Each structure stands twice: as C-alpha cells, then as structure tokens.
Amino acid sequence: MSVARTADYRRMTAHVLRWAAWYTRGIDRQATNDRLDELTSDLYEHVVWAESVGLQPDEVARSIRRRRLRGMVDDLRWRRAQLREARVHDPLEFRLRRNDNAALAITVTVGLGVVVFGAFTLTRVVSYLAVTGDTVVTALSGALVLSLLLSTVGLILLGWKRARFAGALALMIAQAAVVQFGFHGLLYGSAAVNSFMYFSELWPLPKYALVGALGLFFAAAALWWWPSSRAVRPPLASASEEGSAR
Amino acid sequence: MAKRKPGRLFPIEFDVLECGLALQASDGTFYGFALARALSDHSGTELTAHGTLYKALGRMKDSGLLESTWEDSAAADAENRPRRRLYTVTGEGEKAYRAEALALGADAVAERRRARAGGVIPGVPLLGIDAGGLA
C-alpha cells in the first residue's frame, strides 16, 4: 500500500496544513499562499522520497510530525516578522497610529491642565481656610479633592490603550466638577476672580463655556478610543514577484 | 533570536548556500525538500524542520542571496504532483558564501562539513574554497 494512502500520513499532513493555516492567518495573502503551496509540495516530495527508500508509513508520519514540531518556534517568528513588515508598509496603519499618538498627546495635555487648575484652586482654598478658619469652604475643599482624584485617575487610565475611553469619560465628568468647584473656590481664594464675579454680569458664561468645551473634547476622546470589535484587515503588502509569475 | 554579525551568515544560511550550490550545479535549481534532504543526507540527522527551512529560505530570498520562481504548472501537472518553488543561489549569495567560508577559516568549514555530512559531502563542489587552500 502506498504511504500516501495511509491514515497516518494523511492525518499528519492535515496537522501540518492546519497548523500552517493557523499561523498564516491575517498575513498577506500572497505570502500565505506561497507558504501553503510550498508546504504542500514538501509533504508530497517527502512521501515520494520515503516510498523510494522504503520507509514505513508510521516512520514517515513520525518524521513529518517531528519536522512540524521542531519548526514551530520558527513558524511563529516568521509570522511575527510578516506582521511587523506589513505594519511598516501599510500607510493607513501608519497614519492611524500617528493620529492616535497626536490624540493621546492632546488629551493628556488638556487633562493635565484640568488637574493643574484644580490643584491650584485647592491650594488657594486651603490657604484661605488656614488663614481665616472659615469653615464654609471645608465642603468645597472636599469636593475639589474628590474631583481632582477622579481627574487624576482619568489621566492614569489614558496610559492603558484599552482603558483610554474610560480615562476620557472620567475626565469628562471630573472636569465639570473641577471647573465648577474651582471657580467657586476662587471666590474665596482669589481677589481678582472675586472682583470679576461680583462686578461682571456675564461671569458665569466663561465658566459654562469652558465646561461645555472640555466636556465635548473629552467626549470626542472617549468616542475615539471606544472599544470596538475591529475586523481583521489584511495588511497592505506589495505583491512579490512570485505573485505575478503565478 | 540570535543577532547576525555584520557581513556574516547564520550557520543554516551557510549550509543552505553550500548545499544549494551543489544541487544547482547538478540540476540548475533546487527546491525545499531536495534541500532538506541535502542538508541531512549522510549525516544521520533529521530532515530540517519545515519552519526552520522555509523561514531561512524566505529570509535569504529577501536579502538577495537566493532567487525563487514557481515551477510551471504544466511541468508539475505532467508528473501529477504539486508545483515546486525553485530556488537558485544568486551571485551575491555565492559571494557571501565565499566570504563566510574565508571568515570561518578552513578548519571551521571542514568541521561544519564533517558535522553535517559525517566526513564527506558527496557531490558538493568546493567552489575554489578548498579546506587546504584556506589554511
């Protein structure tokens, strides 16, 4: 009986090709086809050679299994190299990544601005409290501390790719509290703000405009990073010269 | 993964070039399984693993040491077998092989051949890099 017709050989061949199909998933179609065709040819030549030298079917199957197992690490390295190369040569991927980095830099900067503003107003309120002992600002200090904590947590979450949307949401909520309590605190902690608020009829407008603008900004950031099940997009890789020859 | 020294070849690349040049001298081209056999022939060692062999061939092709082309379907169909991917060692590959042999030195090259072939590699031309000549 021909080795090629034995169950052992067929099973082992199927294992090799299943493994190859697994480690070539999501890779440039040309490279995948080349690898699968080359393996198919190799398996065929292997059995022809095995028959010519009189190897038993179980020996052939064992030999194929060992070749598959010993090469697994190299298969995975090859896969990683292929994916890396595809990313480098994919202009869309490169542009998305560059935009993402820019969005992160801007969001972190604005978030940091919120935290700095909150910390500044807190120090003014606390120093007012220390000087005057006016307990009317105690609850305000507590609210400022909590909103500052929330905005700091939001900033930290921006550091994790998968948690960025949560960080942006936390900042969206925290900024409203920081600005609201901050301006309120500055009534006590800043003579200039105090004077402005008492003598200008339009004083709430800048505050609400700021809260609205920051809210929209962080909402947009949260949507930008909102988790979604992205379809596997085949990388744009140039066709090899074999491709044109096929 | 081991880092390649500048201007040097990995051991498997050296072996592929050596066996590839031998196969090329007799058949004009070579293909994956023929190369795997040549690499293990007479040594009693196992055939080179699929992953190791084809990853090395791909890397060498990308770096210009080898060229490859798919066999004409008609030729494969006539023999009722899958198409082979046919490789040839390029001029650059041959130069790299010679340079590596010189860098390794005659003893090291002879040692590699003995390790791979159990003393001799029948049919492997020395391409002017005779172990004695390098000494």
GROMACS .gro file of C-alpha atoms in nm:
model
  381
    1MET     CA    1   0.000   0.000   0.000
    2SER     CA    2   0.126   0.342  -0.091
    3VAL     CA    3   0.240   0.551   0.204
    4ALA     CA    4   0.041   0.845   0.067
    5ARG     CA    5  -0.283   0.648   0.109
    6THR     CA    6  -0.228   0.553   0.472
    7ALA     CA    7  -0.431   0.713   0.751
    8ASP     CA    8  -0.114   0.803   0.946
    9TYR     CA    9   0.028   1.006   0.660
   10ARG     CA   10  -0.300   1.176   0.579
   11ARG     CA   11  -0.357   1.269   0.942
   12MET     CA   12  -0.010   1.411   0.980
   13THR     CA   13  -0.035   1.605   0.655
   14ALA     CA   14  -0.364   1.751   0.772
   15HIS     CA   15  -0.200   1.853   1.102
   16VAL     CA   16   0.083   2.031   0.920
   17LEU     CA   17  -0.155   2.220   0.693
   18ARG     CA   18  -0.393   2.307   0.979
   19TRP     CA   19  -0.102   2.445   1.178
   20ALA     CA   20   0.016   2.639   0.873
   21ALA     CA   21  -0.334   2.778   0.820
   22TRP     CA   22  -0.335   2.890   1.184
   23TYR     CA   23  -0.001   3.068   1.186
   24THR     CA   24  -0.059   3.234   0.849
   25ARG     CA   25  -0.397   3.384   0.947
   26GLY     CA   26  -0.423   3.758   0.887
   27ILE     CA   27  -0.098   3.761   0.691
   28ASP     CA   28  -0.056   3.893   0.338
   29ARG     CA   29  -0.243   3.656   0.109
   30GLN     CA   30   0.048   3.613  -0.130
   31ALA     CA   31   0.288   3.513   0.148
   32THR     CA   32   0.027   3.277   0.290
   33ASN     CA   33  -0.038   3.108  -0.042
   34ASP     CA   34   0.335   3.076  -0.109
   35ARG     CA   35   0.393   2.913   0.229
   36LEU     CA   36   0.097   2.672   0.198
   37ASP     CA   37   0.190   2.574  -0.158
   38GLU     CA   38   0.550   2.520  -0.059
   39LEU     CA   39   0.447   2.301   0.234
   40THR     CA   40   0.210   2.100   0.015
   41SER     CA   41   0.493   2.039  -0.228
   42ASP     CA   42   0.730   1.950   0.057
   43LEU     CA   43   0.485   1.696   0.205
   44TYR     CA   44   0.437   1.536  -0.135
   45GLU     CA   45   0.810   1.516  -0.206
   46HIS     CA   46   0.864   1.377   0.143
   47VAL     CA   47   0.630   1.084   0.086
   48VAL     CA   48   0.768   1.014  -0.261
   49TRP     CA   49   1.118   1.004  -0.117
   50ALA     CA   50   1.002   0.791   0.180
   51GLU     CA   51   0.849   0.535  -0.057
   52SER     CA   52   1.162   0.530  -0.270
   53VAL     CA   53   1.380   0.444   0.032
   54GLY     CA   54   1.125   0.201   0.174
   55LEU     CA   55   1.022   0.382   0.491
   56GLN     CA   56   0.717   0.251   0.674
   57PRO     CA   57   0.406   0.475   0.691
   58ASP     CA   58   0.436   0.523   1.068
   59GLU     CA   59   0.802   0.628   1.028
   60VAL     CA   60   0.704   0.883   0.766
   61ALA     CA   61   0.424   1.019   0.985
   62ARG     CA   62   0.663   1.047   1.282
   63SER     CA   63   0.922   1.224   1.069
   64ILE     CA   64   0.665   1.476   0.944
   65ARG     CA   65   0.538   1.532   1.297
   66ARG     CA   66   0.891   1.598   1.423
   67ARG     CA   67   0.959   1.840   1.139
   68ARG     CA   68   0.641   2.027   1.225
   69LEU     CA   69   0.708   2.036   1.598
   70ARG     CA   70   1.074   2.138   1.569
   71GLY     CA   71   0.986   2.421   1.333
   72MET     CA   72   0.700   2.570   1.535
   73VAL     CA   73   0.906   2.840   1.704
   74ASP     CA   74   1.047   2.947   1.367
   75ASP     CA   75   0.696   2.947   1.219
   76LEU     CA   76   0.581   3.184   1.492
   77ARG     CA   77   0.886   3.408   1.444
   78TRP     CA   78   0.819   3.415   1.072
   79ARG     CA   79   0.460   3.514   1.144
   80ARG     CA   80   0.569   3.796   1.374
   81ALA     CA   81   0.816   3.924   1.113
   82GLN     CA   82   0.548   3.916   0.842
   83LEU     CA   83   0.301   4.109   1.057
   84ARG     CA   84   0.565   4.364   1.153
   85GLU     CA   85   0.668   4.415   0.793
   86ALA     CA   86   0.306   4.457   0.686
   87ARG     CA   87   0.250   4.720   0.954
   88VAL     CA   88   0.558   4.913   0.843
   89HIS     CA   89   0.447   4.914   0.481
   90ASP     CA   90   0.080   4.986   0.546
   91PRO     CA   91   0.029   5.365   0.505
   92LEU     CA   92  -0.320   5.353   0.657
   93GLU     CA   93  -0.196   5.175   0.968
   94PHE     CA   94   0.091   5.421   0.997
   95ARG     CA   95  -0.141   5.721   0.965
   96LEU     CA   96  -0.389   5.582   1.219
   97ARG     CA   97  -0.111   5.521   1.465
   98ARG     CA   98   0.030   5.871   1.415
   99ASN     CA   99  -0.318   6.025   1.462
  100ASP     CA  100  -0.371   5.816   1.772
  101ASN     CA  101  -0.045   5.940   1.920
  102ALA     CA  102  -0.145   6.300   1.848
  103ALA     CA  103  -0.491   6.249   2.005
  104LEU     CA  104  -0.330   6.099   2.314
  105ALA     CA  105  -0.080   6.385   2.348
  106ILE     CA  106  -0.356   6.648   2.320
  107THR     CA  107  -0.589   6.468   2.563
  108VAL     CA  108  -0.316   6.419   2.821
  109THR     CA  109  -0.217   6.786   2.791
  110VAL     CA  110  -0.574   6.909   2.838
  111GLY     CA  111  -0.634   6.660   3.121
  112LEU     CA  112  -0.316   6.776   3.288
  113GLY     CA  113  -0.440   7.134   3.255
  114VAL     CA  114  -0.760   7.037   3.439
  115VAL     CA  115  -0.561   6.872   3.717
  116VAL     CA  116  -0.325   7.170   3.749
  117PHE     CA  117  -0.618   7.414   3.762
  118GLY     CA  118  -0.789   7.200   4.026
  119ALA     CA  119  -0.470   7.172   4.232
  120PHE     CA  120  -0.413   7.546   4.209
  121THR     CA  121  -0.765   7.633   4.328
  122LEU     CA  122  -0.739   7.374   4.604
  123THR     CA  123  -0.420   7.533   4.738
  124ARG     CA  124  -0.589   7.876   4.730
  125VAL     CA  125  -0.896   7.747   4.911
  126VAL     CA  126  -0.688   7.559   5.168
  127SER     CA  127  -0.468   7.863   5.234
  128TYR     CA  128  -0.786   8.076   5.271
  129LEU     CA  129  -0.915   7.818   5.518
  130ALA     CA  130  -0.588   7.821   5.710
  131VAL     CA  131  -0.580   8.200   5.730
  132THR     CA  132  -0.945   8.269   5.809
  133GLY     CA  133  -1.067   7.943   5.960
  134ASP     CA  134  -1.387   7.998   5.759
  135THR     CA  135  -1.545   7.652   5.761
  136VAL     CA  136  -1.781   7.743   5.478
  137VAL     CA  137  -1.512   7.626   5.233
  138THR     CA  138  -1.450   7.289   5.402
  139ALA     CA  139  -1.711   7.105   5.196
  140LEU     CA  140  -1.583   7.285   4.887
  141SER     CA  141  -1.230   7.161   4.956
  142GLY     CA  142  -1.360   6.806   4.991
  143ALA     CA  143  -1.547   6.830   4.661
  144LEU     CA  144  -1.237   6.969   4.491
  145VAL     CA  145  -1.021   6.688   4.630
  146LEU     CA  146  -1.266   6.425   4.502
  147SER     CA  147  -1.291   6.578   4.156
  148LEU     CA  148  -0.913   6.611   4.145
  149LEU     CA  149  -0.880   6.245   4.238
  150LEU     CA  150  -1.121   6.148   3.961
  151SER     CA  151  -0.934   6.355   3.704
  152THR     CA  152  -0.603   6.203   3.816
  153VAL     CA  153  -0.748   5.853   3.778
  154GLY     CA  154  -0.867   5.955   3.433
  155LEU     CA  155  -0.518   6.073   3.341
  156ILE     CA  156  -0.367   5.745   3.462
  157LEU     CA  157  -0.621   5.542   3.263
  158LEU     CA  158  -0.512   5.723   2.948
  159GLY     CA  159  -0.183   5.533   2.984
  160TRP     CA  160  -0.354   5.199   2.909
  161LYS     CA  161  -0.457   5.159   2.549
  162ARG     CA  162  -0.768   4.955   2.628
  163ALA     CA  163  -0.876   5.184   2.915
  164ARG     CA  164  -0.832   5.516   2.735
  165PHE     CA  165  -1.202   5.554   2.668
  166ALA     CA  166  -1.269   5.511   3.042
  167GLY     CA  167  -0.998   5.768   3.120
  168ALA     CA  168  -1.157   6.016   2.881
  169LEU     CA  169  -1.501   5.954   3.035
  170ALA     CA  170  -1.361   6.005   3.386
  171LEU     CA  171  -1.202   6.330   3.273
  172MET     CA  172  -1.527   6.440   3.110
  173ILE     CA  173  -1.707   6.410   3.444
  174ALA     CA  174  -1.417   6.533   3.656
  175GLN     CA  175  -1.354   6.847   3.452
  176ALA     CA  176  -1.712   6.970   3.507
  177ALA     CA  177  -1.666   6.929   3.884
  178VAL     CA  178  -1.316   7.078   3.885
  179VAL     CA  179  -1.421   7.386   3.688
  180GLN     CA  180  -1.744   7.433   3.887
  181PHE     CA  181  -1.584   7.389   4.230
  182GLY     CA  182  -1.267   7.561   4.117
  183PHE     CA  183  -1.439   7.883   4.017
  184HIS     CA  184  -1.644   7.865   4.334
  185GLY     CA  185  -1.329   7.820   4.538
  186LEU     CA  186  -1.161   8.113   4.370
  187LEU     CA  187  -1.439   8.336   4.501
  188TYR     CA  188  -1.266   8.284   4.834
  189GLY     CA  189  -0.912   8.224   4.724
  190SER     CA  190  -0.858   8.492   4.458
  191ALA     CA  191  -0.931   8.862   4.491
  192ALA     CA  192  -0.922   8.909   4.112
  193VAL     CA  193  -1.176   8.634   4.042
  194ASN     CA  194  -1.387   8.753   4.333
  195SER     CA  195  -1.394   9.105   4.192
  196PHE     CA  196  -1.467   8.979   3.839
  197MET     CA  197  -1.755   8.764   3.954
  198TYR     CA  198  -1.916   9.039   4.156
  199PHE     CA  199  -1.884   9.316   3.901
  200SER     CA  200  -1.948   9.130   3.574
  201GLU     CA  201  -2.295   9.025   3.481
  202LEU     CA  202  -2.159   8.773   3.234
  203TRP     CA  203  -1.925   8.595   3.473
  204PRO     CA  204  -2.095   8.253   3.457
  205LEU     CA  205  -2.060   8.243   3.080
  206PRO     CA  206  -1.684   8.172   3.059
  207LYS     CA  207  -1.727   7.900   3.319
  208TYR     CA  208  -2.012   7.727   3.133
  209ALA     CA  209  -1.835   7.772   2.801
  210LEU     CA  210  -1.524   7.611   2.947
  211VAL     CA  211  -1.722   7.321   3.097
  212GLY     CA  212  -1.905   7.268   2.768
  213ALA     CA  213  -1.591   7.282   2.557
  214LEU     CA  214  -1.399   7.047   2.782
  215GLY     CA  215  -1.697   6.813   2.803
  216LEU     CA  216  -1.721   6.792   2.425
  217PHE     CA  217  -1.347   6.746   2.394
  218PHE     CA  218  -1.331   6.455   2.638
  219ALA     CA  219  -1.649   6.301   2.492
  220ALA     CA  220  -1.484   6.306   2.150
  221ALA     CA  221  -1.174   6.147   2.300
  222ALA     CA  222  -1.386   5.875   2.463
  223LEU     CA  223  -1.552   5.801   2.129
  224TRP     CA  224  -1.213   5.794   1.953
  225TRP     CA  225  -1.092   5.521   2.186
  226TRP     CA  226  -1.426   5.345   2.235
  227PRO     CA  227  -1.361   4.970   2.215
  228SER     CA  228  -1.499   4.805   1.907
  229SER     CA  229  -1.460   4.464   1.752
  230ARG     CA  230  -1.232   4.552   1.466
  231ALA     CA  231  -1.248   4.323   1.169
  232VAL     CA  232  -0.917   4.166   1.077
  233ARG     CA  233  -0.799   4.377   0.787
  234PRO     CA  234  -0.550   4.205   0.558
  235PRO     CA  235  -0.232   4.409   0.563
  236LEU     CA  236  -0.144   4.601   0.252
  237ALA     CA  237   0.172   4.442   0.138
  238SER     CA  238   0.321   4.460  -0.201
  239ALA     CA  239   0.286   4.151  -0.412
  240SER     CA  240   0.605   3.960  -0.452
  241GLU     CA  241   0.745   3.886  -0.789
  242GLU     CA  242   0.622   3.529  -0.749
  243GLY     CA  243   0.274   3.664  -0.737
  244SER     CA  244   0.299   3.800  -1.084
  245ALA     CA  245   0.452   3.477  -1.202
  246ARG     CA  246   0.161   3.269  -1.074
  247MET     CA  247   1.670   3.518   1.829
  248ALA     CA  248   2.044   3.522   1.768
  249LYS     CA  249   2.175   3.850   1.626
  250ARG     CA  250   2.356   3.838   1.297
  251LYS     CA  251   2.706   3.980   1.299
  252PRO     CA  252   2.752   4.239   1.025
  253GLY     CA  253   2.860   4.077   0.699
  254ARG     CA  254   2.825   3.726   0.836
  255LEU     CA  255   2.583   3.442   0.770
  256PHE     CA  256   2.390   3.227   1.013
  257PRO     CA  257   2.512   2.864   1.015
  258ILE     CA  258   2.194   2.745   0.842
  259GLU     CA  259   2.239   3.010   0.572
  260PHE     CA  260   2.593   2.891   0.509
  261ASP     CA  261   2.470   2.532   0.485
  262VAL     CA  262   2.182   2.628   0.257
  263LEU     CA  263   2.419   2.811   0.024
  264GLU     CA  264   2.666   2.526   0.021
  265CYS     CA  265   2.407   2.256  -0.046
  266GLY     CA  266   2.211   2.485  -0.277
  267LEU     CA  267   2.518   2.549  -0.491
  268ALA     CA  268   2.580   2.175  -0.511
  269LEU     CA  269   2.221   2.100  -0.615
  270GLN     CA  270   2.224   2.391  -0.855
  271ALA     CA  271   2.542   2.261  -1.017
  272SER     CA  272   2.371   1.932  -1.099
  273ASP     CA  273   2.006   2.029  -1.155
  274GLY     CA  274   2.017   2.401  -1.235
  275THR     CA  275   1.779   2.483  -0.949
  276PHE     CA  276   1.673   2.333  -0.618
  277TYR     CA  277   1.354   2.316  -0.413
  278GLY     CA  278   1.270   2.296  -0.044
  279PHE     CA  279   1.254   1.924   0.017
  280ALA     CA  280   1.557   1.848  -0.201
  281LEU     CA  281   1.748   2.099   0.007
  282ALA     CA  282   1.620   1.947   0.333
  283ARG     CA  283   1.746   1.610   0.215
  284ALA     CA  284   2.080   1.752   0.108
  285LEU     CA  285   2.120   1.918   0.446
  286SER     CA  286   2.061   1.593   0.631
  287ASP     CA  287   2.200   1.343   0.380
  288HIS     CA  288   2.464   1.107   0.509
  289SER     CA  289   2.462   1.277   0.847
  290GLY     CA  290   2.202   1.055   1.004
  291THR     CA  291   2.034   1.365   1.137
  292GLU     CA  292   1.669   1.450   1.087
  293LEU     CA  293   1.534   1.641   0.792
  294THR     CA  294   1.534   2.014   0.856
  295ALA     CA  295   1.210   2.130   1.019
  296HIS     CA  296   0.954   2.295   0.793
  297GLY     CA  297   0.953   2.621   0.987
  298THR     CA  298   1.331   2.646   1.010
  299LEU     CA  299   1.388   2.565   0.644
  300TYR     CA  300   1.127   2.790   0.486
  301LYS     CA  301   1.189   3.079   0.720
  302ALA     CA  302   1.560   3.068   0.630
  303LEU     CA  303   1.483   3.042   0.257
  304GLY     CA  304   1.244   3.337   0.277
  305ARG     CA  305   1.494   3.549   0.468
  306MET     CA  306   1.773   3.465   0.223
  307LYS     CA  307   1.550   3.545  -0.071
  308ASP     CA  308   1.458   3.881   0.083
  309SER     CA  309   1.823   3.963   0.138
  310GLY     CA  310   1.911   3.875  -0.223
  311LEU     CA  311   2.116   3.562  -0.152
  312LEU     CA  312   1.862   3.345  -0.333
  313GLU     CA  313   1.612   3.391  -0.610
  314SER     CA  314   1.294   3.192  -0.641
  315THR     CA  315   1.033   3.122  -0.901
  316TRP     CA  316   0.736   2.891  -0.911
  317GLU     CA  317   0.765   2.595  -1.141
  318ASP     CA  318   0.547   2.595  -1.450
  319SER     CA  319   0.214   2.429  -1.369
  320ALA     CA  320   0.225   2.223  -1.686
  321ALA     CA  321   0.550   2.056  -1.581
  322ALA     CA  322   0.408   1.970  -1.240
  323ASP     CA  323   0.077   1.851  -1.385
  324ALA     CA  324   0.262   1.628  -1.629
  325GLU     CA  325   0.419   1.449  -1.332
  326ASN     CA  326   0.096   1.466  -1.132
  327ARG     CA  327   0.250   1.647  -0.835
  328PRO     CA  328   0.224   1.991  -0.671
  329ARG     CA  329   0.431   2.274  -0.816
  330ARG     CA  330   0.775   2.325  -0.668
  331ARG     CA  331   0.919   2.658  -0.572
  332LEU     CA  332   1.253   2.659  -0.745
  333TYR     CA  333   1.548   2.841  -0.592
  334THR     CA  334   1.881   2.950  -0.730
  335VAL     CA  335   2.177   3.096  -0.548
  336THR     CA  336   2.245   3.447  -0.678
  337GLY     CA  337   2.586   3.592  -0.749
  338GLU     CA  338   2.557   3.782  -0.426
  339GLY     CA  339   2.475   3.458  -0.245
  340GLU     CA  340   2.781   3.288  -0.388
  341LYS     CA  341   2.996   3.583  -0.287
  342ALA     CA  342   2.851   3.575   0.064
  343TYR     CA  343   2.921   3.202   0.083
  344ARG     CA  344   3.283   3.250  -0.017
  345ALA     CA  345   3.327   3.539   0.224
  346GLU     CA  346   3.175   3.339   0.508
  347ALA     CA  347   3.396   3.040   0.429
  348LEU     CA  348   3.701   3.266   0.439
  349ALA     CA  349   3.587   3.426   0.763
  350LEU     CA  350   3.523   3.090   0.925
  351GLY     CA  351   3.858   2.957   0.819
  352ALA     CA  352   3.946   2.626   0.663
  353ASP     CA  353   3.924   2.425   0.982
  354ALA     CA  354   3.584   2.556   1.079
  355VAL     CA  355   3.446   2.496   0.730
  356ALA     CA  356   3.582   2.144   0.728
  357GLU     CA  357   3.437   2.088   1.073
  358ARG     CA  358   3.096   2.210   0.961
  359ARG     CA  359   3.108   1.979   0.661
  360ARG     CA  360   3.208   1.686   0.874
  361ALA     CA  361   2.933   1.764   1.124
  362ARG     CA  362   2.674   1.785   0.852
  363ALA     CA  363   2.793   1.508   0.628
  364GLY     CA  364   2.964   1.266   0.856
  365GLY     CA  365   3.300   1.319   0.688
  366VAL     CA  366   3.223   1.396   0.327
  367ILE     CA  367   2.950   1.559   0.126
  368PRO     CA  368   2.930   1.370  -0.198
  369GLY     CA  369   2.866   1.598  -0.489
  370VAL     CA  370   2.930   1.921  -0.303
  371PRO     CA  371   3.176   2.124  -0.506
  372LEU     CA  372   3.420   2.330  -0.308
  373LEU     CA  373   3.385   2.629  -0.543
  374GLY     CA  374   3.753   2.704  -0.514
  375ILE     CA  375   3.735   2.718  -0.136
  376ASP     CA  376   3.936   2.416  -0.063
  377ALA     CA  377   3.980   2.346   0.304
  378GLY     CA  378   4.351   2.308   0.245
  379GLY     CA  379   4.364   2.617   0.028
  380LEU     CA  380   4.231   2.835   0.305
  381ALA     CA  381   4.488   2.724   0.556
   0.00000   0.00000   0.00000
